[in-house]
């Protein structure tokens, strides 16, 4: 059983390391440090440039790991487990983390565990909320994924629905760029939407209706096109920008929260988990809490644990290490790693 786990995350454009230590009477994992270095270089390109990301990870990772250990007050010799994101993500970026983690594990005879990035996002609220336990419904919304999961137990993930085209975060980023807000679009749209009048524009709520096999599926690419048409039709974009941001955000959040609510009610569970970068949105959290009031508690991590970070990876790795799982020296980075324990199922089956 590992007592000190070092987490490493390099799947996209954040170089991150974190230390979890067994604490308290129940020896539950506590976050001792979390370092997140965001790669600013991509901002001038309006999106992540994979080759630049790999090089930046390579340059920064050793210092980021040292800093995480120093802030935790833990020597490398005390680390007995290393958890690293093995996929999905950018192949070259992932590889930097995996190779470094393997080196650390091999050199100190430490346990090694490869973690699925989205399982990390799922575990994020558990870092701050040790009482959080399945069963629950989880809505994971990031730049690459939109997943609605029924989670009867940690490690068992029944896929209720996912996106048929763009991920929710990807839609925020594309609309952010249509509105000239730079990358990433999500936080800028949320800020601007606060000044927007919700009645000025109305965008479609794709696939919001129940039934027809799409009750839990998502589609955001048509919505992005609707915003594009509205931007082209505008005679004063400076005047309309906050209203467009507001109408777009309202449409996305309405779809997300409607499907989350539907799944929670069908399951009878009392907890709903929000995870992934889009779960940094205070507007999303407020709407979910409002819609689920009296039905389920909304569990969500603080923003630094929702955007890509090694704390969530260490926590998911901790869970698997505690079950006795280990990765061996053949662990490889996989750009399209499938979520372990994923089952295709309807609620109640
Ligand atoms: O999970 P994450 O950090 O990286 C991936 O695994 O993709 O998610 C990043 C995504 C970006 O698309 C970003 O625009 C979105 O999360 N995001 C937000 C907000 N903050 C970040 N989307 C909407 N509102 C926000 N406040
Ligand atoms: Zn992520």
Short mmCIF file of C-alpha atoms and ligand atoms in Angstrom, two decimals:
data_model
loop_
_atom_site.label_atom_id
_atom_site.label_comp_id
_atom_site.label_asym_id
_atom_site.label_seq_id
_atom_site.Cartn_x
_atom_site.Cartn_y
_atom_site.Cartn_z
CA UNK A 1 0.00 0.00 0.00
CA UNK A 2 1.48 3.29 -1.10
CA UNK A 3 1.69 6.04 1.53
CA UNK A 4 3.15 8.80 -0.64
CA UNK A 5 2.10 9.06 -4.30
CA UNK A 6 3.62 11.44 -6.82
CA UNK A 7 1.27 12.35 -9.67
CA UNK A 8 2.39 13.56 -13.10
CA UNK A 9 0.19 15.06 -15.85
CA UNK A 10 1.47 16.16 -19.28
CA UNK A 11 -1.37 15.18 -21.64
CA UNK A 12 -1.95 18.62 -23.15
CA UNK A 13 -0.58 22.08 -22.33
CA UNK A 14 -0.20 21.94 -18.55
CA UNK A 15 2.96 20.53 -16.98
CA UNK A 16 1.84 19.39 -13.56
CA UNK A 17 3.06 17.37 -10.56
CA UNK A 18 1.40 16.72 -7.20
CA UNK A 19 2.08 14.81 -4.00
CA UNK A 20 -0.59 12.91 -2.06
CA UNK A 21 0.23 11.58 1.40
CA UNK A 22 -1.75 9.25 3.67
CA UNK A 23 -3.16 11.41 6.43
CA UNK A 24 -5.57 11.41 9.34
CA UNK A 25 -6.77 8.41 11.29
CA UNK A 26 -8.18 6.63 8.27
CA UNK A 27 -4.99 7.17 6.27
CA UNK A 28 -7.02 8.81 3.50
CA UNK A 29 -5.03 10.58 0.80
CA UNK A 30 -4.40 14.28 1.38
CA UNK A 31 -3.05 16.72 -1.17
CA UNK A 32 0.35 17.90 0.10
CA UNK A 33 1.27 19.94 -2.99
CA UNK A 34 0.10 20.73 -6.50
CA UNK A 35 2.17 22.57 -9.11
CA UNK A 36 0.58 23.49 -12.45
CA UNK A 37 2.69 25.21 -15.08
CA UNK A 38 0.50 26.45 -17.96
CA UNK A 39 2.27 26.73 -21.30
CA UNK A 40 1.59 30.29 -22.50
CA UNK A 41 3.38 29.72 -25.80
CA UNK A 42 0.21 28.36 -27.45
CA UNK A 43 -1.79 31.54 -26.94
CA UNK A 44 -0.24 33.27 -29.94
CA UNK A 45 -1.28 30.33 -32.16
CA UNK A 46 -4.93 30.25 -30.98
CA UNK A 47 -4.66 26.58 -29.99
CA UNK A 48 -2.24 23.95 -28.70
CA UNK A 49 0.72 23.16 -31.02
CA UNK A 50 1.64 19.53 -30.19
CA UNK A 51 5.37 19.73 -30.95
CA UNK A 52 5.79 22.85 -28.84
CA UNK A 53 3.84 21.22 -26.01
CA UNK A 54 6.16 18.17 -25.94
CA UNK A 55 9.28 20.33 -25.90
CA UNK A 56 7.93 22.57 -23.15
CA UNK A 57 7.02 19.52 -21.01
CA UNK A 58 10.49 18.10 -21.51
CA UNK A 59 12.12 21.35 -20.40
CA UNK A 60 9.85 21.94 -17.39
CA UNK A 61 8.89 18.55 -15.95
CA UNK A 62 11.98 17.82 -13.77
CA UNK A 63 11.74 21.25 -12.10
CA UNK A 64 7.96 20.94 -11.67
CA UNK A 65 8.39 17.54 -9.96
CA UNK A 66 11.18 18.89 -7.70
CA UNK A 67 9.02 21.83 -6.74
CA UNK A 68 6.03 19.60 -5.91
CA UNK A 69 8.24 17.47 -3.64
CA UNK A 70 9.77 20.55 -1.98
CA UNK A 71 6.37 22.17 -1.33
CA UNK A 72 5.06 18.92 0.14
CA UNK A 73 8.16 18.67 2.34
CA UNK A 74 8.72 15.16 1.02
CA UNK A 75 12.01 13.64 -0.15
CA UNK A 76 12.02 11.60 -3.33
CA UNK A 77 13.16 8.61 -1.24
CA UNK A 78 9.81 8.74 0.64
CA UNK A 79 7.73 8.44 -2.55
CA UNK A 80 6.50 4.86 -2.90
CA UNK A 81 4.09 5.24 -5.82
CA UNK A 82 4.13 7.16 -9.11
CA UNK A 83 0.87 7.85 -10.99
CA UNK A 84 1.06 9.26 -14.51
CA UNK A 85 -1.45 10.14 -17.22
CA UNK A 86 -0.96 7.48 -19.91
CA UNK A 87 -3.72 8.78 -22.23
CA UNK A 88 -5.74 10.03 -23.94
CA UNK A 89 -4.09 13.24 -25.10
CA UNK A 90 -1.28 14.42 -27.36
CA UNK A 91 1.00 11.43 -28.01
CA UNK A 92 4.31 13.27 -27.71
CA UNK A 93 3.22 15.25 -24.65
CA UNK A 94 1.98 12.11 -22.88
CA UNK A 95 5.20 10.31 -23.70
CA UNK A 96 7.29 12.89 -21.82
CA UNK A 97 5.32 12.22 -18.61
CA UNK A 98 5.22 8.45 -19.02
CA UNK A 99 8.95 8.11 -19.69
CA UNK A 100 9.83 10.36 -16.75
CA UNK A 101 7.46 8.49 -14.41
CA UNK A 102 8.91 5.15 -15.50
CA UNK A 103 12.41 6.43 -14.78
CA UNK A 104 11.43 7.59 -11.29
CA UNK A 105 9.63 4.33 -10.54
CA UNK A 106 12.37 2.08 -11.91
CA UNK A 107 15.23 3.93 -10.21
CA UNK A 108 13.61 3.76 -6.76
CA UNK A 109 11.78 0.44 -7.03
CA UNK A 110 8.46 2.28 -6.70
CA UNK A 111 4.98 1.19 -7.75
CA UNK A 112 3.96 2.62 -11.13
CA UNK A 113 0.40 3.20 -12.30
CA UNK A 114 -0.78 4.61 -15.63
CA UNK A 115 -3.97 6.66 -15.26
CA UNK A 116 -6.68 7.49 -17.81
CA UNK A 117 -6.98 11.28 -18.04
CA UNK A 118 -10.80 11.27 -17.76
CA UNK A 119 -10.71 8.95 -14.75
CA UNK A 120 -8.48 11.63 -13.24
CA UNK A 121 -11.16 14.28 -13.91
CA UNK A 122 -13.73 11.96 -12.33
CA UNK A 123 -11.66 11.65 -9.14
CA UNK A 124 -10.98 15.41 -8.86
CA UNK A 125 -13.80 16.18 -6.37
CA UNK A 126 -12.63 13.26 -4.18
CA UNK A 127 -9.32 15.07 -3.55
CA UNK A 128 -11.11 17.72 -1.47
CA UNK A 129 -14.09 15.61 -0.41
CA UNK A 130 -12.87 12.29 1.06
CA UNK A 131 -16.47 11.29 1.81
CA UNK A 132 -17.41 11.28 -1.88
CA UNK A 133 -18.40 7.75 -2.87
CA UNK A 134 -20.42 6.22 -5.71
CA UNK A 135 -23.12 5.62 -6.72
CA UNK A 136 -23.47 8.86 -8.65
CA UNK A 137 -24.05 10.29 -12.12
CA UNK A 138 -21.02 12.10 -13.55
CA UNK A 139 -20.91 14.73 -16.26
CA UNK A 140 -17.34 15.07 -17.51
CA UNK A 141 -16.89 18.07 -19.77
CA UNK A 142 -13.45 19.01 -21.07
CA UNK A 143 -11.79 20.26 -24.23
CA UNK A 144 -11.70 16.76 -25.70
CA UNK A 145 -14.62 14.90 -24.11
CA UNK A 146 -18.26 15.17 -23.11
CA UNK A 147 -19.24 12.08 -21.13
CA UNK A 148 -22.35 11.31 -19.12
CA UNK A 149 -21.62 8.33 -16.89
CA UNK A 150 -23.52 6.20 -14.44
CA UNK A 151 -20.94 5.31 -11.78
CA UNK A 152 -22.23 2.49 -9.54
CA UNK A 153 -18.71 2.02 -8.06
CA UNK A 154 -15.25 3.52 -8.59
CA UNK A 155 -13.81 1.77 -11.62
CA UNK A 156 -17.21 0.85 -13.14
CA UNK A 157 -18.35 3.36 -15.70
CA UNK A 158 -21.58 2.87 -17.63
CA UNK A 159 -21.61 5.17 -20.61
CA UNK A 160 -25.02 6.86 -20.87
CA UNK A 161 -24.06 9.35 -23.56
CA UNK A 162 -21.29 11.31 -25.19
CA UNK A 163 -20.92 13.91 -27.89
CA UNK A 164 -21.49 13.00 -31.52
CA UNK A 165 -19.18 15.79 -32.73
CA UNK A 166 -17.50 18.60 -30.76
CA UNK A 167 -16.82 18.35 -27.04
CA UNK A 168 -18.44 21.02 -24.83
CA UNK A 169 -15.09 22.70 -24.08
CA UNK A 170 -14.15 22.56 -27.75
CA UNK A 171 -17.39 24.42 -28.58
CA UNK A 172 -16.47 27.10 -26.01
CA UNK A 173 -13.00 27.40 -27.58
CA UNK A 174 -14.31 27.62 -31.17
CA UNK A 175 -16.97 30.19 -30.28
CA UNK A 176 -14.35 32.08 -28.25
CA UNK A 177 -12.25 32.33 -31.38
CA UNK A 178 -15.30 33.37 -33.52
CA UNK A 179 -15.88 36.19 -31.04
CA UNK A 180 -12.19 37.15 -31.11
CA UNK A 181 -11.60 36.21 -27.46
CA UNK A 182 -8.43 34.13 -27.84
CA UNK A 183 -7.66 30.68 -26.42
CA UNK A 184 -9.04 29.08 -24.27
CA UNK A 185 -12.51 30.44 -24.94
CA UNK A 186 -14.41 29.08 -21.92
CA UNK A 187 -13.25 31.44 -19.16
CA UNK A 188 -13.44 34.50 -21.47
CA UNK A 189 -16.99 33.60 -22.59
CA UNK A 190 -18.10 33.14 -18.99
CA UNK A 191 -16.70 36.57 -18.03
CA UNK A 192 -18.26 38.34 -21.01
CA UNK A 193 -21.61 36.53 -20.64
CA UNK A 194 -22.10 38.19 -17.25
CA UNK A 195 -22.61 41.51 -19.08
CA UNK A 196 -24.84 39.94 -21.74
CA UNK A 197 -28.59 40.32 -22.06
CA UNK A 198 -30.08 36.79 -22.31
CA UNK A 199 -33.03 37.95 -24.41
CA UNK A 200 -31.07 39.51 -27.30
CA UNK A 201 -30.18 36.25 -29.09
CA UNK A 202 -31.52 32.70 -28.85
CA UNK A 203 -29.58 29.68 -30.07
CA UNK A 204 -30.85 26.12 -30.58
CA UNK A 205 -30.56 23.51 -27.80
CA UNK A 206 -29.26 20.56 -29.87
CA UNK A 207 -30.70 17.13 -29.01
CA UNK A 208 -32.37 18.39 -25.85
CA UNK A 209 -35.56 16.38 -26.43
CA UNK A 210 -36.11 13.11 -24.62
CA UNK A 211 -36.32 9.85 -26.58
CA UNK A 212 -35.26 8.91 -30.09
CA UNK A 213 -32.04 7.34 -28.77
CA UNK A 214 -30.55 10.76 -28.14
CA UNK A 215 -31.75 11.33 -24.58
CA UNK A 216 -28.22 11.32 -23.21
CA UNK A 217 -26.24 12.16 -26.36
CA UNK A 218 -24.79 15.58 -27.15
CA UNK A 219 -24.02 17.55 -30.30
CA UNK A 220 -22.44 21.01 -30.28
CA UNK A 221 -21.19 21.56 -33.79
CA UNK A 222 -24.50 22.96 -35.15
CA UNK A 223 -24.63 25.41 -32.27
CA UNK A 224 -21.19 26.69 -33.18
CA UNK A 225 -22.41 27.22 -36.78
CA UNK A 226 -25.48 29.12 -35.50
CA UNK A 227 -23.14 31.46 -33.60
CA UNK A 228 -21.03 31.89 -36.74
CA UNK A 229 -24.12 33.00 -38.72
CA UNK A 230 -25.12 35.43 -35.97
CA UNK A 231 -21.58 36.89 -35.89
CA UNK A 232 -21.67 37.38 -39.68
CA UNK A 233 -25.13 38.97 -39.52
CA UNK A 234 -24.13 41.42 -36.78
CA UNK A 235 -23.59 45.05 -37.87
CA UNK A 236 -21.85 45.90 -34.59
CA UNK A 237 -19.93 43.00 -33.06
CA UNK A 238 -18.56 45.10 -30.22
CA UNK A 239 -22.13 45.83 -29.10
CA UNK A 240 -23.38 42.26 -29.65
CA UNK A 241 -20.40 40.28 -28.32
CA UNK A 242 -21.53 39.97 -24.66
CA UNK A 243 -25.09 39.08 -25.75
CA UNK A 244 -23.82 36.41 -28.16
CA UNK A 245 -21.57 34.98 -25.44
CA UNK A 246 -24.50 34.88 -23.03
CA UNK A 247 -26.89 33.23 -25.51
CA UNK A 248 -24.30 30.62 -26.49
CA UNK A 249 -23.40 29.81 -22.89
CA UNK A 250 -27.08 29.58 -21.94
CA UNK A 251 -27.70 27.09 -24.78
CA UNK A 252 -24.74 24.84 -23.88
CA UNK A 253 -25.43 24.86 -20.16
CA UNK A 254 -29.14 24.25 -20.68
CA UNK A 255 -28.39 21.11 -22.71
CA UNK A 256 -25.75 19.85 -20.25
CA UNK A 257 -27.87 20.41 -17.16
CA UNK A 258 -31.07 19.01 -18.73
CA UNK A 259 -29.34 15.72 -19.56
CA UNK A 260 -27.59 15.53 -16.20
CA UNK A 261 -30.89 16.12 -14.43
CA UNK A 262 -32.62 13.49 -16.59
CA UNK A 263 -29.96 10.89 -15.79
CA UNK A 264 -29.96 11.66 -12.06
CA UNK A 265 -33.75 11.32 -11.86
CA UNK A 266 -33.74 8.05 -13.82
CA UNK A 267 -31.03 6.63 -11.54
CA UNK A 268 -32.51 7.68 -8.21
CA UNK A 269 -28.98 8.55 -7.00
CA UNK A 270 -28.50 11.43 -4.57
CA UNK A 271 -25.17 12.73 -5.93
CA UNK A 272 -24.13 14.30 -9.24
CA UNK A 273 -20.44 14.85 -10.03
CA UNK A 274 -19.22 17.58 -12.39
CA UNK A 275 -15.68 17.28 -13.73
CA UNK A 276 -13.32 18.53 -16.46
CA UNK A 277 -12.28 22.04 -17.44
CA UNK A 278 -15.82 23.21 -18.25
CA UNK A 279 -16.74 22.40 -14.62
CA UNK A 280 -14.68 25.51 -13.73
CA UNK A 281 -17.72 27.41 -14.97
CA UNK A 282 -19.50 28.94 -11.99
CA UNK A 283 -22.52 29.38 -14.26
CA UNK A 284 -22.61 25.62 -14.92
CA UNK A 285 -22.25 24.76 -11.23
CA UNK A 286 -24.98 27.23 -10.21
CA UNK A 287 -27.40 25.95 -12.85
CA UNK A 288 -26.79 22.30 -11.99
CA UNK A 289 -27.28 22.99 -8.27
CA UNK A 290 -30.47 24.92 -8.99
CA UNK A 291 -31.94 22.23 -11.26
CA UNK A 292 -31.01 19.38 -8.90
CA UNK A 293 -32.05 21.12 -5.66
CA UNK A 294 -33.96 18.62 -3.54
CA UNK A 295 -32.95 15.74 -5.83
CA UNK A 296 -29.16 15.41 -5.58
CA UNK A 297 -26.08 17.11 -4.19
CA UNK A 298 -23.67 18.51 -6.80
CA UNK A 299 -20.07 17.47 -6.07
CA UNK A 300 -17.47 19.53 -7.89
CA UNK A 301 -13.81 20.30 -7.25
CA UNK A 302 -12.33 23.77 -7.02
CA UNK A 303 -11.10 25.18 -10.38
CA UNK A 304 -7.41 24.29 -10.03
CA UNK A 305 -8.44 20.63 -9.66
CA UNK A 306 -10.86 20.77 -12.60
CA UNK A 307 -8.49 22.06 -15.26
CA UNK A 308 -5.74 19.62 -16.15
CA UNK A 309 -3.64 18.91 -13.06
CA UNK A 310 -1.64 16.14 -11.44
CA UNK A 311 -3.61 16.17 -8.16
CA UNK A 312 -6.54 14.36 -9.80
CA UNK A 313 -4.17 11.91 -11.50
CA UNK A 314 -2.45 11.11 -8.19
CA UNK A 315 -5.89 10.56 -6.59
CA UNK A 316 -7.14 8.19 -9.31
CA UNK A 317 -3.77 6.40 -9.23
CA UNK A 318 -3.99 6.12 -5.44
CA UNK A 319 -7.30 4.32 -5.78
CA UNK A 320 -5.92 1.79 -8.26
CA UNK A 321 -2.67 1.28 -6.30
CA UNK A 322 -4.73 0.63 -3.14
CA UNK A 323 -6.50 -2.16 -5.05
CA UNK A 324 -3.10 -3.71 -5.79
CA UNK A 325 -3.04 -2.67 -9.45
CA UNK A 326 0.35 -1.90 -11.01
CA UNK A 327 1.55 -0.95 -14.48
CA UNK A 328 4.66 -2.74 -15.65
CA UNK A 329 7.66 -1.42 -17.59
CA UNK A 330 5.80 -1.84 -20.87
CA UNK A 331 3.47 1.07 -19.92
CA UNK A 332 3.17 3.27 -22.99
CA UNK A 333 1.53 6.58 -23.82
CA UNK A 334 -1.66 6.10 -25.82
CA UNK A 335 -3.32 9.06 -27.56
CA UNK A 336 -6.69 7.28 -27.66
CA UNK A 337 -6.61 5.12 -24.53
CA UNK A 338 -10.08 3.67 -23.76
CA UNK A 339 -11.50 4.40 -20.29
CA UNK A 340 -10.90 1.29 -18.13
CA UNK A 341 -14.11 -0.24 -16.82
CA UNK A 342 -16.29 1.46 -19.45
CA UNK A 343 -19.54 -0.35 -20.19
CA UNK A 344 -22.23 0.64 -22.65
CA UNK A 345 -25.48 0.54 -20.70
CA UNK A 346 -28.79 2.12 -19.95
CA UNK A 347 -29.68 3.07 -16.40
CA UNK A 348 -31.34 0.20 -14.59
CA UNK A 349 -29.86 -2.52 -16.80
O1 LIG B 1 -10.06 19.47 -18.77
P1 LIG B 1 -9.38 20.57 -19.45
O2 LIG B 1 -8.50 21.50 -18.64
O3 LIG B 1 -8.49 20.05 -20.63
C1 LIG B 1 -8.86 18.94 -21.38
O4 LIG B 1 -8.72 17.79 -20.88
O5 LIG B 1 -9.38 19.19 -22.50
O6 LIG B 1 -10.51 21.43 -20.19
C2 LIG B 1 -10.22 22.57 -20.93
C3 LIG B 1 -11.51 23.13 -21.46
C4 LIG B 1 -11.28 24.22 -22.49
O7 LIG B 1 -12.04 23.90 -23.63
C5 LIG B 1 -11.81 25.48 -21.81
O8 LIG B 1 -12.37 26.43 -22.70
C6 LIG B 1 -12.86 24.91 -20.88
O9 LIG B 1 -12.28 23.72 -20.40
N1 LIG B 1 -13.17 25.82 -19.76
C7 LIG B 1 -14.37 26.42 -19.61
C8 LIG B 1 -14.25 27.28 -18.49
N2 LIG B 1 -12.98 27.14 -17.98
C9 LIG B 1 -12.34 26.24 -18.78
N3 LIG B 1 -15.49 26.33 -20.34
C10 LIG B 1 -16.55 27.09 -19.94
N4 LIG B 1 -16.51 27.94 -18.89
C11 LIG B 1 -15.40 28.07 -18.13
N5 LIG B 1 -15.38 28.92 -17.09
ZN1 LIG B 2 -8.56 17.39 -19.04
#
